[in-house]
Coordinates of C-alpha atoms and ligand atoms in Angstrom, one line a residue:
M452 CA 75.9 -14.4 16.2
T453 CA 71.7 -13.5 17.3
T454 CA 70.2 -10.1 16.7
Y455 CA 68.0 -9.8 19.6
L456 CA 64.3 -8.3 18.8
E457 CA 65.5 -5.0 21.5
P458 CA 62.3 -2.5 22.7
K459 CA 61.4 0.6 22.0
L460 CA 60.5 1.6 25.7
P461 CA 57.4 3.5 26.3
E462 CA 59.0 7.2 26.3
A463 CA 60.3 8.8 30.2
G464 CA 57.2 10.7 31.4
L465 CA 54.7 8.0 30.5
A466 CA 55.6 5.0 32.5
G467 CA 53.7 6.8 35.2
S468 CA 50.2 6.2 35.4
Y469 CA 47.8 7.0 32.9
I470 CA 44.6 8.8 35.5
N471 CA 42.0 10.8 33.2
G472 CA 43.4 11.2 30.2
A473 CA 46.8 12.0 30.9
W474 CA 49.8 11.0 32.2
H475 CA 50.3 11.3 36.1
W476 CA 53.3 10.4 38.2
P477 CA 52.9 8.7 42.1
E478 CA 55.7 9.9 44.2
G479 CA 57.3 5.6 44.1
R480 CA 59.1 4.6 41.8
L481 CA 59.1 0.6 40.5
T482 CA 61.8 -1.0 38.8
V483 CA 60.8 -3.6 35.8
E484 CA 63.1 -6.2 35.0
N485 CA 64.0 -8.8 32.9
P486 CA 64.5 -12.3 33.6
S487 CA 65.7 -13.7 30.2
R488 CA 68.8 -11.1 31.9
R489 CA 68.1 -10.3 34.8
S490 CA 68.7 -7.2 33.9
A491 CA 66.5 -3.6 34.9
I492 CA 64.4 -2.6 31.9
C493 CA 63.2 1.3 33.1
E494 CA 61.5 2.5 36.3
V495 CA 57.3 3.1 36.7
G496 CA 55.1 4.6 39.1
R497 CA 54.7 2.7 42.2
G498 CA 51.4 4.0 43.0
T499 CA 49.3 3.6 45.9
A500 CA 46.0 5.3 47.5
K501 CA 46.8 8.2 46.2
E502 CA 47.0 7.9 42.4
V503 CA 43.4 4.9 42.7
D504 CA 41.0 8.3 43.7
L505 CA 42.4 10.3 41.7
A506 CA 41.5 7.2 39.0
V507 CA 38.0 6.9 40.4
Q508 CA 37.3 10.0 40.6
A509 CA 38.3 10.8 36.9
A510 CA 35.8 7.4 36.4
R511 CA 33.0 8.3 37.9
T512 CA 32.9 12.2 36.2
A513 CA 33.3 10.4 33.2
L514 CA 30.8 7.6 33.5
P515 CA 27.0 9.6 33.6
A516 CA 28.5 10.3 28.9
W517 CA 30.2 7.3 28.5
R518 CA 26.5 5.5 30.2
A519 CA 24.7 7.5 27.4
L520 CA 26.6 7.8 24.9
A521 CA 25.3 4.9 21.6
A522 CA 26.7 1.1 21.8
S523 CA 27.6 1.8 18.7
E524 CA 30.0 5.1 19.5
R525 CA 31.5 3.3 22.2
G526 CA 32.4 -0.3 19.9
N527 CA 33.8 1.9 17.5
L528 CA 37.0 3.6 20.1
L529 CA 37.3 -0.2 20.9
S530 CA 37.3 -1.5 17.1
E531 CA 40.1 1.5 16.8
L532 CA 42.4 0.6 19.6
G533 CA 42.5 -2.6 18.1
R534 CA 43.1 -0.6 15.0
R535 CA 45.8 0.9 16.6
L536 CA 48.0 -2.2 18.4
E537 CA 47.3 -3.9 15.5
E538 CA 49.8 -1.2 13.4
N539 CA 51.8 -1.4 15.9
A540 CA 52.7 -5.8 17.0
E541 CA 55.6 -4.9 17.3
D542 CA 57.0 -2.5 18.9
V543 CA 54.1 -4.1 21.8
A544 CA 55.6 -7.2 21.6
R545 CA 58.8 -6.2 21.8
V546 CA 58.1 -4.8 25.2
L547 CA 55.8 -7.0 26.4
A548 CA 58.7 -9.2 25.8
A549 CA 61.2 -8.6 27.3
E550 CA 59.3 -7.3 30.3
S551 CA 56.7 -10.7 30.6
G552 CA 59.4 -13.6 29.3
N553 CA 57.3 -14.7 26.6
A554 CA 58.9 -15.5 23.8
I555 CA 58.4 -13.0 20.7
K556 CA 58.2 -16.2 18.4
T557 CA 55.9 -17.8 19.7
Q558 CA 54.3 -15.4 22.2
S559 CA 54.5 -12.3 22.7
R560 CA 54.2 -11.6 19.2
G561 CA 50.4 -13.6 19.1
E562 CA 49.9 -12.3 22.1
A563 CA 49.7 -8.7 20.7
L564 CA 47.3 -9.4 17.9
G565 CA 45.5 -11.8 19.7
A566 CA 45.6 -8.6 22.2
A567 CA 44.6 -6.0 18.6
G568 CA 41.4 -9.4 18.5
V569 CA 39.8 -8.5 20.7
L570 CA 39.5 -5.6 20.7
K571 CA 38.0 -5.7 18.0
Y572 CA 35.6 -8.6 18.3
Y573 CA 34.0 -6.0 21.2
G574 CA 33.8 -2.8 18.7
G575 CA 31.5 -5.3 16.5
V576 CA 29.4 -7.1 19.6
A577 CA 29.0 -3.9 21.7
V578 CA 26.2 -2.9 19.8
E579 CA 24.3 -6.5 21.4
Q580 CA 23.9 -5.0 24.9
K581 CA 19.9 -5.5 24.3
G582 CA 16.9 -6.4 26.6
E583 CA 13.8 -8.4 26.6
T584 CA 10.0 -7.9 27.1
L585 CA 8.2 -9.8 28.6
P586 CA 4.1 -10.5 27.3
L587 CA 2.5 -8.9 30.5
G588 CA -0.8 -8.8 27.8
P589 CA -2.2 -5.0 26.3
G590 CA -1.6 -1.9 29.0
I591 CA 1.1 -2.8 30.2
L592 CA 5.2 -2.7 28.6
S593 CA 7.6 -4.7 30.3
Y594 CA 11.2 -5.1 29.4
S595 CA 14.7 -4.9 31.1
T596 CA 17.3 -3.1 29.4
R597 CA 21.4 -3.8 30.4
E598 CA 22.6 -0.9 32.5
P599 CA 26.3 -0.8 33.6
H600 CA 27.5 -1.1 37.4
G601 CA 29.7 1.8 37.1
V602 CA 33.0 2.4 37.7
V603 CA 34.8 -1.1 37.5
G604 CA 38.7 -1.7 38.9
S605 CA 40.8 -4.5 36.9
I606 CA 43.3 -6.2 38.4
I607 CA 46.0 -8.2 35.7
P608 CA 48.5 -10.9 36.7
W609 CA 51.9 -10.6 34.2
N610 CA 51.5 -14.1 32.7
S611 CA 49.3 -12.3 29.6
P612 CA 49.1 -9.1 30.3
L613 CA 47.9 -7.5 27.2
Q614 CA 45.4 -10.6 26.0
L615 CA 43.7 -10.3 29.8
G616 CA 44.2 -5.4 29.8
A617 CA 42.1 -6.3 26.2
V618 CA 40.3 -8.4 28.1
K619 CA 39.7 -6.6 30.7
I620 CA 39.4 -3.4 29.0
S621 CA 37.1 -4.5 26.2
M622 CA 34.4 -5.7 28.5
A623 CA 34.0 -2.7 30.8
L624 CA 33.4 0.5 28.2
A625 CA 32.0 -1.5 25.7
T626 CA 28.5 -2.1 28.1
G627 CA 29.0 1.6 29.0
N628 CA 31.3 1.2 32.7
C629 CA 34.3 3.4 32.7
L630 CA 37.7 1.2 34.3
V631 CA 40.6 1.8 37.2
L632 CA 43.1 -1.1 35.3
K633 CA 45.6 -2.4 37.6
P634 CA 48.3 -4.4 35.7
A635 CA 51.4 -6.6 37.8
E636 CA 53.9 -5.2 39.4
D637 CA 56.4 -7.7 36.5
A638 CA 54.7 -6.5 33.5
P639 CA 52.9 -3.5 33.4
L640 CA 54.7 -2.0 29.9
A641 CA 52.7 -3.2 26.9
I642 CA 49.2 -2.0 29.3
L643 CA 51.3 1.7 29.6
K644 CA 51.9 0.9 25.2
L645 CA 48.6 0.6 25.1
A646 CA 47.4 2.8 27.3
E647 CA 49.3 5.3 24.9
L648 CA 47.9 4.4 22.2
A649 CA 45.3 4.3 23.4
D650 CA 45.3 8.2 24.5
G651 CA 43.2 10.7 23.2
L652 CA 40.5 7.9 21.9
F653 CA 38.3 8.5 24.5
P654 CA 37.1 10.9 27.1
P655 CA 38.9 11.3 29.3
G656 CA 38.2 9.6 32.3
V657 CA 37.1 6.6 31.2
F658 CA 40.1 4.1 30.6
N659 CA 43.0 5.1 33.7
V660 CA 45.7 3.2 34.7
V661 CA 47.5 2.5 38.2
T662 CA 50.8 0.9 38.5
G663 CA 52.0 0.5 41.5
V664 CA 51.7 -3.2 43.9
G665 CA 49.0 -5.9 45.1
E666 CA 49.0 -5.6 48.2
E667 CA 49.2 -0.4 47.4
A668 CA 48.2 -0.1 44.6
G669 CA 45.3 -2.9 43.9
A670 CA 44.7 -4.4 47.8
A671 CA 43.3 0.1 47.3
L672 CA 41.4 -0.5 44.0
V673 CA 39.0 -3.4 45.9
A674 CA 38.5 -1.9 48.5
H675 CA 37.8 2.0 46.9
P676 CA 34.2 2.8 47.9
G677 CA 33.7 4.6 44.5
V678 CA 34.1 1.0 42.5
D679 CA 31.0 -0.3 41.4
K680 CA 32.2 -4.1 40.5
V681 CA 36.1 -5.7 40.8
S682 CA 37.0 -8.0 38.4
F683 CA 39.8 -9.8 39.0
T684 CA 42.7 -12.4 37.4
G685 CA 45.4 -14.2 39.3
S686 CA 46.4 -16.2 42.4
S687 CA 43.3 -18.0 43.9
E688 CA 45.1 -17.0 47.3
V689 CA 44.2 -13.1 46.3
G690 CA 41.4 -14.2 45.1
K691 CA 39.7 -14.5 48.4
L692 CA 41.7 -12.1 50.2
I693 CA 39.7 -10.1 47.8
G694 CA 36.4 -11.4 48.0
K695 CA 36.1 -10.6 51.9
V696 CA 37.3 -6.6 50.8
T697 CA 34.4 -6.8 48.2
A698 CA 32.1 -9.2 50.2
D699 CA 32.2 -6.2 52.6
R700 CA 31.0 -3.7 50.2
I701 CA 28.1 -6.0 48.2
A702 CA 30.3 -5.2 45.3
N703 CA 29.6 -7.1 42.0
L704 CA 33.0 -9.8 41.8
T705 CA 34.3 -11.8 39.2
L706 CA 37.4 -13.3 39.9
E707 CA 39.5 -15.5 37.0
L708 CA 42.2 -17.1 38.9
G709 CA 44.8 -20.9 39.4
G710 CA 44.5 -24.1 37.9
K711 CA 45.9 -27.8 37.9
S712 CA 44.4 -29.1 34.3
P713 CA 44.5 -32.4 33.5
T714 CA 45.4 -33.5 30.7
I715 CA 43.4 -37.9 29.4
V716 CA 44.3 -40.0 27.2
F717 CA 43.3 -42.7 26.0
P718 CA 44.5 -45.1 23.8
D719 CA 42.6 -44.6 20.3
A720 CA 43.6 -41.2 20.3
I721 CA 46.9 -42.1 18.5
A722 CA 45.4 -44.5 16.3
E723 CA 45.4 -45.4 12.2
G724 CA 48.2 -42.9 12.9
R725 CA 47.5 -39.7 15.0
L726 CA 50.7 -40.3 17.4
D727 CA 52.7 -38.4 16.3
T728 CA 50.0 -34.9 16.4
C729 CA 48.5 -36.3 20.0
A730 CA 52.2 -36.0 21.0
Q731 CA 52.2 -32.6 19.6
Q732 CA 49.2 -31.3 21.6
V733 CA 49.3 -33.1 24.6
A734 CA 53.2 -30.8 24.4
N735 CA 51.0 -27.6 23.5
A736 CA 47.8 -28.3 26.4
M737 CA 51.2 -28.3 29.0
R738 CA 51.4 -24.3 27.2
F739 CA 55.0 -25.4 27.5
M740 CA 56.2 -22.5 24.7
R741 CA 55.1 -19.2 27.6
Q742 CA 56.8 -22.2 30.6
G743 CA 53.7 -24.2 31.6
Q744 CA 53.0 -19.9 32.9
S745 CA 49.2 -20.5 31.8
C746 CA 46.1 -21.0 34.3
T747 CA 44.4 -23.5 31.9
A748 CA 48.1 -25.6 31.5
G749 CA 47.2 -29.1 31.6
S750 CA 50.3 -30.2 34.3
R751 CA 48.5 -33.7 35.2
L752 CA 49.3 -35.8 32.5
F753 CA 47.1 -38.6 32.8
V754 CA 47.8 -41.4 30.2
H755 CA 46.1 -45.2 29.5
K756 CA 48.4 -48.3 30.4
D757 CA 48.3 -49.9 26.8
I758 CA 50.0 -47.2 25.7
W759 CA 52.8 -45.3 28.3
D760 CA 55.9 -46.7 26.2
E761 CA 54.5 -45.5 22.6
L762 CA 53.3 -42.1 23.7
M763 CA 55.2 -40.5 26.5
P764 CA 58.5 -41.6 24.3
K765 CA 57.1 -38.6 21.6
V766 CA 55.7 -36.3 24.2
A767 CA 59.3 -36.1 25.8
E768 CA 60.4 -35.8 22.7
K769 CA 58.0 -33.0 20.8
S770 CA 59.3 -31.2 24.5
A771 CA 62.9 -31.4 24.9
A772 CA 62.9 -29.5 20.6
L773 CA 62.1 -26.8 22.4
N774 CA 64.3 -24.2 22.2
V775 CA 64.7 -21.7 25.5
G776 CA 66.2 -18.8 26.2
D777 CA 67.0 -15.0 25.8
A778 CA 62.5 -14.0 25.1
L779 CA 63.8 -11.6 22.9
D780 CA 65.4 -13.8 20.5
P781 CA 64.0 -13.8 18.2
D782 CA 64.6 -17.7 17.4
V783 CA 63.6 -18.2 21.0
D784 CA 60.7 -20.7 21.4
M785 CA 60.4 -21.1 25.4
G786 CA 61.2 -17.6 26.9
A787 CA 61.8 -16.9 31.1
V788 CA 59.7 -17.5 34.1
V789 CA 59.0 -13.8 34.9
N790 CA 61.2 -13.5 38.3
A791 CA 63.2 -14.5 41.1
E792 CA 60.7 -15.3 43.3
R793 CA 58.6 -17.4 41.0
Y794 CA 62.1 -19.6 39.7
G795 CA 62.5 -20.3 43.4
E796 CA 58.8 -21.3 43.3
I797 CA 59.7 -23.4 41.2
R798 CA 62.5 -25.1 42.3
A799 CA 61.7 -25.6 45.7
F800 CA 58.8 -28.2 43.6
V801 CA 61.0 -30.3 41.5
A802 CA 63.3 -31.1 44.8
E803 CA 60.8 -31.8 46.5
A804 CA 59.6 -34.3 44.1
E805 CA 62.8 -35.4 43.5
E806 CA 63.0 -36.2 46.7
Q807 CA 59.4 -37.8 47.2
G808 CA 61.6 -40.8 44.8
A809 CA 60.3 -39.5 41.4
T810 CA 61.6 -39.7 37.7
F811 CA 62.7 -37.3 35.3
L812 CA 61.2 -37.7 31.5
I813 CA 63.1 -34.5 30.1
G814 CA 63.9 -31.8 32.4
E815 CA 65.6 -31.7 35.9
T816 CA 65.9 -30.0 39.1
P817 CA 66.3 -25.7 37.8
T818 CA 70.1 -24.3 38.8
E819 CA 70.4 -21.5 42.0
D820 CA 72.2 -19.3 39.9
P821 CA 71.2 -19.0 36.6
Q822 CA 71.9 -15.7 34.8
G823 CA 67.7 -16.3 32.7
F824 CA 64.8 -17.6 35.0
C825 CA 64.9 -20.2 31.6
P826 CA 64.3 -23.4 33.5
N827 CA 63.7 -26.6 30.9
P828 CA 60.4 -28.9 30.0
T829 CA 60.9 -30.7 32.4
I830 CA 58.1 -33.7 32.2
I831 CA 58.1 -36.2 35.6
T832 CA 57.1 -39.9 36.2
G833 CA 56.8 -42.2 39.7
V834 CA 53.9 -39.6 41.0
D835 CA 51.0 -39.8 42.6
N836 CA 48.3 -37.8 42.5
S837 CA 48.2 -36.8 45.9
W838 CA 51.8 -35.5 45.9
R839 CA 52.2 -32.1 46.4
I840 CA 53.4 -31.8 42.7
S841 CA 50.6 -33.1 41.3
R842 CA 47.7 -31.3 43.3
E843 CA 48.9 -26.9 43.9
E844 CA 49.5 -24.8 40.4
V845 CA 53.7 -24.9 39.6
F846 CA 53.0 -22.3 37.4
G847 CA 56.2 -23.3 35.4
P848 CA 57.5 -25.9 32.8
V849 CA 57.0 -28.7 35.0
M850 CA 53.8 -31.5 33.9
V851 CA 53.7 -34.7 36.4
A852 CA 52.4 -37.7 34.3
I853 CA 51.1 -40.6 35.7
P854 CA 49.3 -43.6 34.4
F855 CA 45.4 -45.1 34.4
E856 CA 43.4 -48.4 33.6
T857 CA 39.8 -47.3 34.2
E858 CA 37.5 -44.6 32.5
E859 CA 35.7 -44.0 36.7
E860 CA 39.7 -43.9 37.4
V861 CA 40.8 -41.1 36.1
I862 CA 37.4 -39.2 35.7
E863 CA 38.3 -39.0 39.9
M864 CA 41.5 -38.9 39.6
A865 CA 41.5 -34.9 37.1
N866 CA 38.6 -34.6 40.6
D867 CA 41.7 -35.1 43.5
T868 CA 41.2 -30.9 42.9
H869 CA 40.1 -28.0 44.6
Y870 CA 40.6 -26.2 41.3
G871 CA 38.3 -26.4 38.0
L872 CA 39.3 -24.3 35.2
A873 CA 40.6 -26.3 32.0
A874 CA 40.8 -29.9 31.0
F875 CA 41.6 -31.3 27.5
L876 CA 40.7 -35.2 26.4
F877 CA 42.0 -36.8 24.0
T878 CA 39.6 -39.7 22.4
H879 CA 37.3 -40.0 19.2
D880 CA 34.4 -41.9 21.0
V881 CA 32.3 -39.8 20.8
S882 CA 30.4 -42.1 23.9
R883 CA 33.1 -41.5 26.0
I884 CA 34.1 -37.6 25.3
T885 CA 30.1 -37.3 26.6
R886 CA 30.4 -39.0 30.2
L887 CA 33.9 -37.3 30.1
T888 CA 33.0 -33.8 29.7
R889 CA 30.1 -34.3 31.8
A890 CA 32.0 -36.5 34.0
I891 CA 34.9 -34.1 35.0
D892 CA 34.9 -30.7 36.9
A893 CA 36.6 -28.0 34.5
G894 CA 35.3 -24.9 32.6
W895 CA 36.7 -25.4 29.7
I896 CA 37.8 -28.7 28.2
Q897 CA 39.3 -29.5 25.3
V898 CA 39.0 -32.6 23.3
N899 CA 42.0 -33.5 20.5
Q900 CA 43.9 -30.0 20.8
G901 CA 45.6 -28.8 23.2
G902 CA 44.1 -25.0 21.6
G903 CA 44.0 -21.3 23.5
Q904 CA 41.0 -18.8 24.4
I905 CA 39.5 -17.2 21.1
P906 CA 36.9 -13.8 21.7
G907 CA 33.2 -14.9 22.1
M908 CA 33.7 -18.5 24.3
S909 CA 32.4 -18.0 27.5
Y910 CA 35.8 -18.9 28.7
G911 CA 36.0 -19.0 33.9
G912 CA 36.5 -21.7 36.4
T913 CA 34.4 -23.7 38.1
K914 CA 35.4 -24.4 42.2
Q915 CA 38.6 -22.2 43.3
S916 CA 39.0 -21.6 40.2
G917 CA 37.3 -18.7 39.6
M918 CA 33.8 -17.0 38.8
G919 CA 32.0 -15.8 36.2
S920 CA 33.4 -16.1 32.4
E921 CA 34.9 -13.6 30.7
Y922 CA 36.3 -13.9 27.0
S923 CA 32.4 -13.6 25.2
I924 CA 29.3 -10.9 25.0
E925 CA 27.6 -13.7 26.9
G926 CA 30.5 -13.9 29.5
A927 CA 30.6 -9.5 29.1
L928 CA 26.8 -8.7 29.9
E929 CA 26.4 -10.8 33.0
A930 CA 29.7 -9.9 34.6
Y931 CA 29.8 -5.9 33.8
T932 CA 25.6 -4.7 33.9
Y933 CA 22.9 -5.3 35.9
R934 CA 19.1 -6.2 34.4
K935 CA 17.5 -3.1 34.9
C936 CA 13.2 -3.8 34.6
V937 CA 10.8 -1.2 34.1
T938 CA 7.0 -1.8 33.5
I939 CA 5.0 1.3 32.0
N940 CA 1.3 0.8 32.7
I941 CA -0.4 2.4 29.1
E942 CA -3.2 1.9 29.3
G943 CA -5.8 3.7 32.7
G944 CA -2.6 3.5 35.9
V945 CA -1.9 5.1 39.0
Ligands
NAD1208 P1 48.8 -12.9 41.8 O1 47.2 -13.3 42.7 O2 50.1 -13.3 43.1 O3 48.9 -10.9 40.7 C1 48.1 -11.0 40.7 C2 47.0 -9.5 40.6 O4 46.5 -8.9 42.0 C3 48.5 -8.7 40.6 O5 48.5 -7.4 39.2 C4 48.7 -7.9 41.8 O6 49.8 -6.8 41.5 C5 47.2 -7.3 41.9 N1 47.9 -7.9 44.1 C6 48.5 -8.8 44.5 N2 48.3 -9.3 46.8 C7 46.6 -8.5 46.0 C8 45.6 -8.2 46.7 N3 46.0 -8.3 48.4 N4 45.1 -6.8 46.5 C9 44.5 -6.3 45.5 N5 45.5 -6.6 44.1 C10 46.5 -7.5 45.0 O7 48.7 -13.7 41.3 P2 50.1 -13.6 40.1 O8 50.8 -14.0 41.0 O9 50.4 -12.6 38.9 O10 49.6 -14.3 38.2 C11 49.1 -16.3 38.6 C12 48.6 -16.8 39.0 O11 47.7 -15.9 38.3 C13 47.9 -17.7 38.9 O12 46.9 -19.1 39.9 C14 47.2 -18.6 37.6 O13 46.4 -19.7 37.0 C15 46.3 -16.7 37.8 N6 46.1 -16.7 36.4 C16 44.1 -16.9 36.3 C17 43.8 -16.8 34.8 C18 42.3 -17.1 34.3 O14 41.6 -16.1 32.9 N7 41.7 -17.9 36.2 C19 44.8 -16.3 34.6 C20 46.3 -15.4 34.1 C21 46.0 -16.4 35.4

């Protein structure tokens, strides 16, 4: 019999919004559901413009003292939050698995520890908020400092809420900004657990969480005149809406949006006993273990025709070997997609491709009314790069595989998309690597591996995958501060 790793939920009273260092219950409620079981987990507050306004006011009040604090002291507090999260990682991971559907074994545990790592990384590099001096000659001292924008409004999706929340908290707070964070309506609980851990650590108003739906709390946050910078991670559609609103008042904006990333495999990648590893990395790049619900999923696989018959069965074998089921089952590798709407969209994408004549290497069109939203890993062949399933972000465990013959042809197919987030290239030919990494439009290209982001790297997309980059201290300085130049005439002057 399976012993599920049941979560300890936020205590009653700790699932409202966290504003000005205290818990606040808005009038409305949202029910958070467990997508593996299609059952309610608990209720959280449905914040509106009223809660957003309270949180922004609190952040504005806290700002002068917070930005005046030495960067090392801000960093120490972030490191401490990282330590608290690390100590409570199992607790938080179970809540995360329950609400997001990301398997505890392969995803949620790693995400909780990864988020703690992000907080600790920024705790350490907070002191790197340095400026420059200009050699203008004797008598003139000219230098620049990096100033925080002020109050940051951050909005995150449900697919990796803790990791993305930790990135937004770290980048905003390390650089001296105060933050109002709005988690996704489907997965706000792990972020509320993090707020519980942060309670009493930062001065009131420095870090606020407003739970609620996008069109209400999210839209109010983006439009609030007291928000100097918006950092958004989510779909390209919502990113465009947000861009229009922030443009109106020239608020600073970072967008981390969707992707339809290519994975390209050349024959030499499987030579000399590398077939097995290469197939595993191709499956990893597709993020099957996250139900394909990753912005960087290598969901378009281009395989050289000479190795198609050798590589494809191996990729299929590795992917089909995943144990699919309840995210809280300690033996499950791949959990559930987040909600009925997303499940229905995935189903529609696959059904359409099936009608167009596609073939299933593994998987199938998901069933209509399952007990839990757990589709199987699916690899589809016999598709064209122009079909909807090859062009749009399915955000599910569905990979299309297309053969190619020449380098020019595969570059053209890889770039034939409005996205430009990530790409995965498998070859050991160095000159080919340099040619292709130059030619492919993507913010992040991995060669011979299908790994995830690591703190310290600058990560962001081109084309409609976004603007700005996060994760690195350089990205944080570019996105969360502005340069202030000071020129002092030491001798004479007027
Ligand atoms: P989404 O855009 O529907 O929602 C994301 C967030 O925006 C949620 O918190 C939601 O409440 C809020 N929101 C929705 N409408 C809003 C509005 N009008 N105004 C303000 N906020 C609003 O995206 P999703 O479906 O939750 O997430 C999946 C998408 O996120 C995918 O496209 C994925 O590729 C993308 N994503 C990108 C990255 C990245 O780093 N580039 C990382 C993770 C996910």
